Tab-separated table of C-alpha atoms in Angstrom:
chain	number	residue	atom	x	y	z
A	1	MET	CA	-35.670	194.869	47.844
A	2	ALA	CA	-31.936	195.280	47.315
A	3	ILE	CA	-30.059	197.922	49.262
A	4	MET	CA	-28.177	200.258	46.969
A	5	ALA	CA	-24.694	201.240	48.058
A	6	ASP	CA	-23.725	204.869	47.461
A	7	GLU	CA	-20.106	205.964	47.609
A	8	PHE	CA	-18.168	209.125	46.896
A	9	LEU	CA	-15.161	209.037	44.601
A	10	TYR	CA	-12.748	211.930	44.134
A	11	THR	CA	-11.270	211.660	40.671
A	12	SER	CA	-10.690	213.698	37.500
A	13	THR	CA	-12.979	215.059	34.817
A	14	THR	CA	-11.077	212.762	32.453
A	15	ASP	CA	-12.097	209.615	34.385
A	16	ILE	CA	-14.333	207.382	32.231
A	17	ARG	CA	-16.816	207.295	35.132
A	18	ALA	CA	-17.277	211.073	34.719
A	19	VAL	CA	-18.679	210.678	31.196
A	20	PRO	CA	-22.320	210.151	32.307
A	21	LEU	CA	-22.213	213.345	34.389
A	22	ILE	CA	-20.559	215.467	31.715
A	23	GLU	CA	-22.715	214.183	28.849
A	24	ALA	CA	-26.012	214.420	30.753
A	25	LEU	CA	-25.197	217.875	32.095
A	26	THR	CA	-24.287	219.107	28.613
A	27	ILE	CA	-27.600	217.815	27.238
A	28	GLU	CA	-29.499	219.340	30.145
A	29	TYR	CA	-27.845	222.742	29.696
A	30	ASP	CA	-28.529	222.631	25.946
A	31	THR	CA	-32.168	221.686	26.569
A	32	ARG	CA	-32.689	224.473	29.084
A	33	TYR	CA	-30.621	227.239	27.477
A	34	GLY	CA	-29.874	226.321	23.869
A	35	THR	CA	-27.699	229.088	22.465
A	36	TYR	CA	-28.922	231.726	24.936
A	37	PHE	CA	-25.391	232.447	26.195
A	38	ASN	CA	-23.362	231.676	23.076
A	39	GLU	CA	-23.614	230.036	19.656
A	40	GLU	CA	-21.808	226.887	20.800
A	41	GLY	CA	-24.348	226.069	23.488
A	42	ALA	CA	-23.406	224.062	26.554
A	43	ALA	CA	-20.242	222.607	25.058
A	44	ALA	CA	-18.564	225.996	25.460
A	45	GLU	CA	-19.353	226.061	29.186
A	46	MET	CA	-18.443	222.420	29.768
A	47	ASN	CA	-15.067	222.890	28.069
A	48	LYS	CA	-14.363	226.298	29.587
A	49	TYR	CA	-11.981	225.010	32.279
A	50	PRO	CA	-9.127	222.512	31.940
A	51	PRO	CA	-9.246	219.327	34.058
A	52	GLU	CA	-6.496	220.779	36.272
A	53	ALA	CA	-8.906	223.479	37.504
A	54	PHE	CA	-10.862	220.744	39.294
A	55	ALA	CA	-7.845	218.948	40.753
A	56	PRO	CA	-5.981	219.285	44.058
A	57	PRO	CA	-4.510	221.301	45.579
A	58	HIS	CA	-6.906	224.063	44.467
A	59	GLY	CA	-9.924	222.054	43.328
A	60	ASN	CA	-11.534	218.649	43.260
A	61	PHE	CA	-13.969	216.589	41.209
A	62	LEU	CA	-16.481	214.336	42.949
A	63	LEU	CA	-18.620	211.505	41.656
A	64	LEU	CA	-21.454	209.874	43.558
A	65	LEU	CA	-21.594	206.227	42.581
A	66	ARG	CA	-24.473	203.874	43.271
A	67	ASP	CA	-23.525	200.250	42.857
A	68	GLY	CA	-20.620	201.425	40.702
A	69	GLN	CA	-22.721	203.631	38.400
A	70	THR	CA	-22.403	207.418	38.288
A	71	VAL	CA	-25.601	208.945	39.679
A	72	GLY	CA	-24.368	212.374	40.733
A	73	GLY	CA	-21.403	214.584	41.262
A	74	GLY	CA	-19.931	218.022	41.302
A	75	ALA	CA	-16.695	219.932	41.458
A	76	PHE	CA	-14.982	222.950	42.876
A	77	MET	CA	-12.102	225.150	41.891
A	78	ARG	CA	-10.242	228.062	43.402
A	79	TYR	CA	-12.141	231.360	43.344
A	80	ASP	CA	-9.660	233.166	45.610
A	81	ASP	CA	-7.349	232.252	48.499
A	82	VAL	CA	-10.200	231.506	50.911
A	83	THR	CA	-13.113	230.798	48.552
A	84	ALA	CA	-13.960	227.687	46.544
A	85	GLU	CA	-16.264	227.993	43.545
A	86	PHE	CA	-18.656	225.077	43.133
A	87	LYS	CA	-19.418	223.895	39.608
A	88	ARG	CA	-21.232	221.087	37.797
A	89	ILE	CA	-23.421	219.832	40.651
A	90	TRP	CA	-25.662	217.226	39.034
A	91	THR	CA	-27.807	214.194	39.778
A	92	HIS	CA	-29.197	211.688	37.312
A	93	SER	CA	-32.605	212.870	36.108
A	94	ASP	CA	-34.287	209.572	37.096
A	95	LEU	CA	-32.996	209.874	40.667
A	96	ARG	CA	-33.896	213.440	41.547
A	97	ARG	CA	-35.895	214.452	44.639
A	98	GLN	CA	-34.112	211.775	46.709
A	99	GLY	CA	-31.606	214.024	48.466
A	100	LEU	CA	-28.641	213.062	46.298
A	101	ALA	CA	-27.811	216.650	45.315
A	102	LYS	CA	-27.810	217.615	48.990
A	103	LYS	CA	-25.405	214.740	49.723
A	104	VAL	CA	-23.116	215.921	46.924
A	105	LEU	CA	-23.315	219.527	48.110
A	106	GLU	CA	-22.487	218.581	51.706
A	107	GLU	CA	-19.559	216.407	50.636
A	108	LEU	CA	-18.161	219.164	48.413
A	109	GLU	CA	-18.471	221.624	51.301
A	110	ALA	CA	-16.594	219.236	53.596
A	111	GLN	CA	-13.851	218.595	51.030
A	112	ALA	CA	-13.430	222.293	50.274
A	113	GLN	CA	-12.997	222.887	54.001
A	114	ARG	CA	-10.460	220.030	54.235
A	115	GLN	CA	-8.535	221.735	51.423
A	116	GLY	CA	-8.414	224.976	53.399
A	117	TYR	CA	-11.283	226.994	51.976
A	118	LYS	CA	-13.385	229.110	54.342
A	119	ARG	CA	-16.166	230.159	51.958
A	120	VAL	CA	-18.052	228.886	48.931
A	121	TYR	CA	-19.212	230.809	45.890
A	122	LEU	CA	-21.456	229.348	43.230
A	123	THR	CA	-23.714	230.361	40.404
A	124	THR	CA	-26.706	228.636	38.922
A	125	GLY	CA	-28.705	229.311	35.819
A	126	PHE	CA	-32.011	231.119	35.884
A	127	ARG	CA	-33.670	228.162	34.125
A	128	GLN	CA	-32.678	225.806	36.949
A	129	PRO	CA	-35.199	226.576	39.702
A	130	GLU	CA	-34.568	223.295	41.491
A	131	ALA	CA	-30.873	224.141	41.832
A	132	LYS	CA	-31.698	227.617	43.122
A	133	GLU	CA	-34.013	226.071	45.727
A	134	LEU	CA	-31.373	223.503	46.762
A	135	TYR	CA	-28.832	226.223	47.463
A	136	LEU	CA	-31.264	228.527	49.264
A	137	ARG	CA	-32.558	225.625	51.417
A	138	ASN	CA	-28.993	224.811	52.388
A	139	GLY	CA	-28.045	228.240	53.634
A	140	TYR	CA	-26.676	229.934	50.536
A	141	THR	CA	-27.491	233.598	50.016
A	142	ALA	CA	-28.655	234.859	46.637
A	143	LEU	CA	-26.746	237.818	45.247
A	144	PHE	CA	-29.713	238.791	43.072
A	145	ASP	CA	-33.443	239.407	43.390
A	146	ILE	CA	-34.817	235.862	43.516
A	147	SER	CA	-38.342	237.072	42.734
A	148	ALA	CA	-37.373	238.890	39.519
A	149	ASP	CA	-37.837	237.275	36.123
A	150	PRO	CA	-34.310	237.155	34.640
A	151	GLU	CA	-35.617	236.866	31.085
A	152	ILE	CA	-37.364	240.242	31.055
C-alpha cells in the first residue's frame, strides 16, 4: 500500500490548483441550498469576495494537497483587527471522515495566529450538519440554538 503525502500550500483563489475546491464547493452549496438564499445560487456566495480578501496581510488561502492533488482547503479574511473569519473549509467528498477537515481547520487557526489574529469567527450553513459538528467538536461556540430547526 502506497503512503500518500499530504502537504499544505498557501496560495491564491486564482491558483489553478484551487479550481477543484471552488468548483466542488459551488456544486455542493447548490445541491444543499439551491436558490434558498438568492436566485443566483452558490455562484453569488463564491464570487462575493475578491481574491485579495483571502491574501496576506489580512487573509490567506490554504490548499491541502495529497500527492499533488487538491483534496481540501479553506481560507480566512479579516473580520476585525483581532478576529479572522474562516471561509470555504472543504474536503473532497470521497475523502471525508478521515480527519482532513480537522487538519485544515487546525492549520488555518495556526496561520491566523501567525498573522496576528487572536480570535476566529465563522459561519456554516444549516444544511451542513457535518461542518457544524466539526466546529463544535473543536471548541467553537454556537451563537444560535443548535437544537432548533432553522427551516421552520
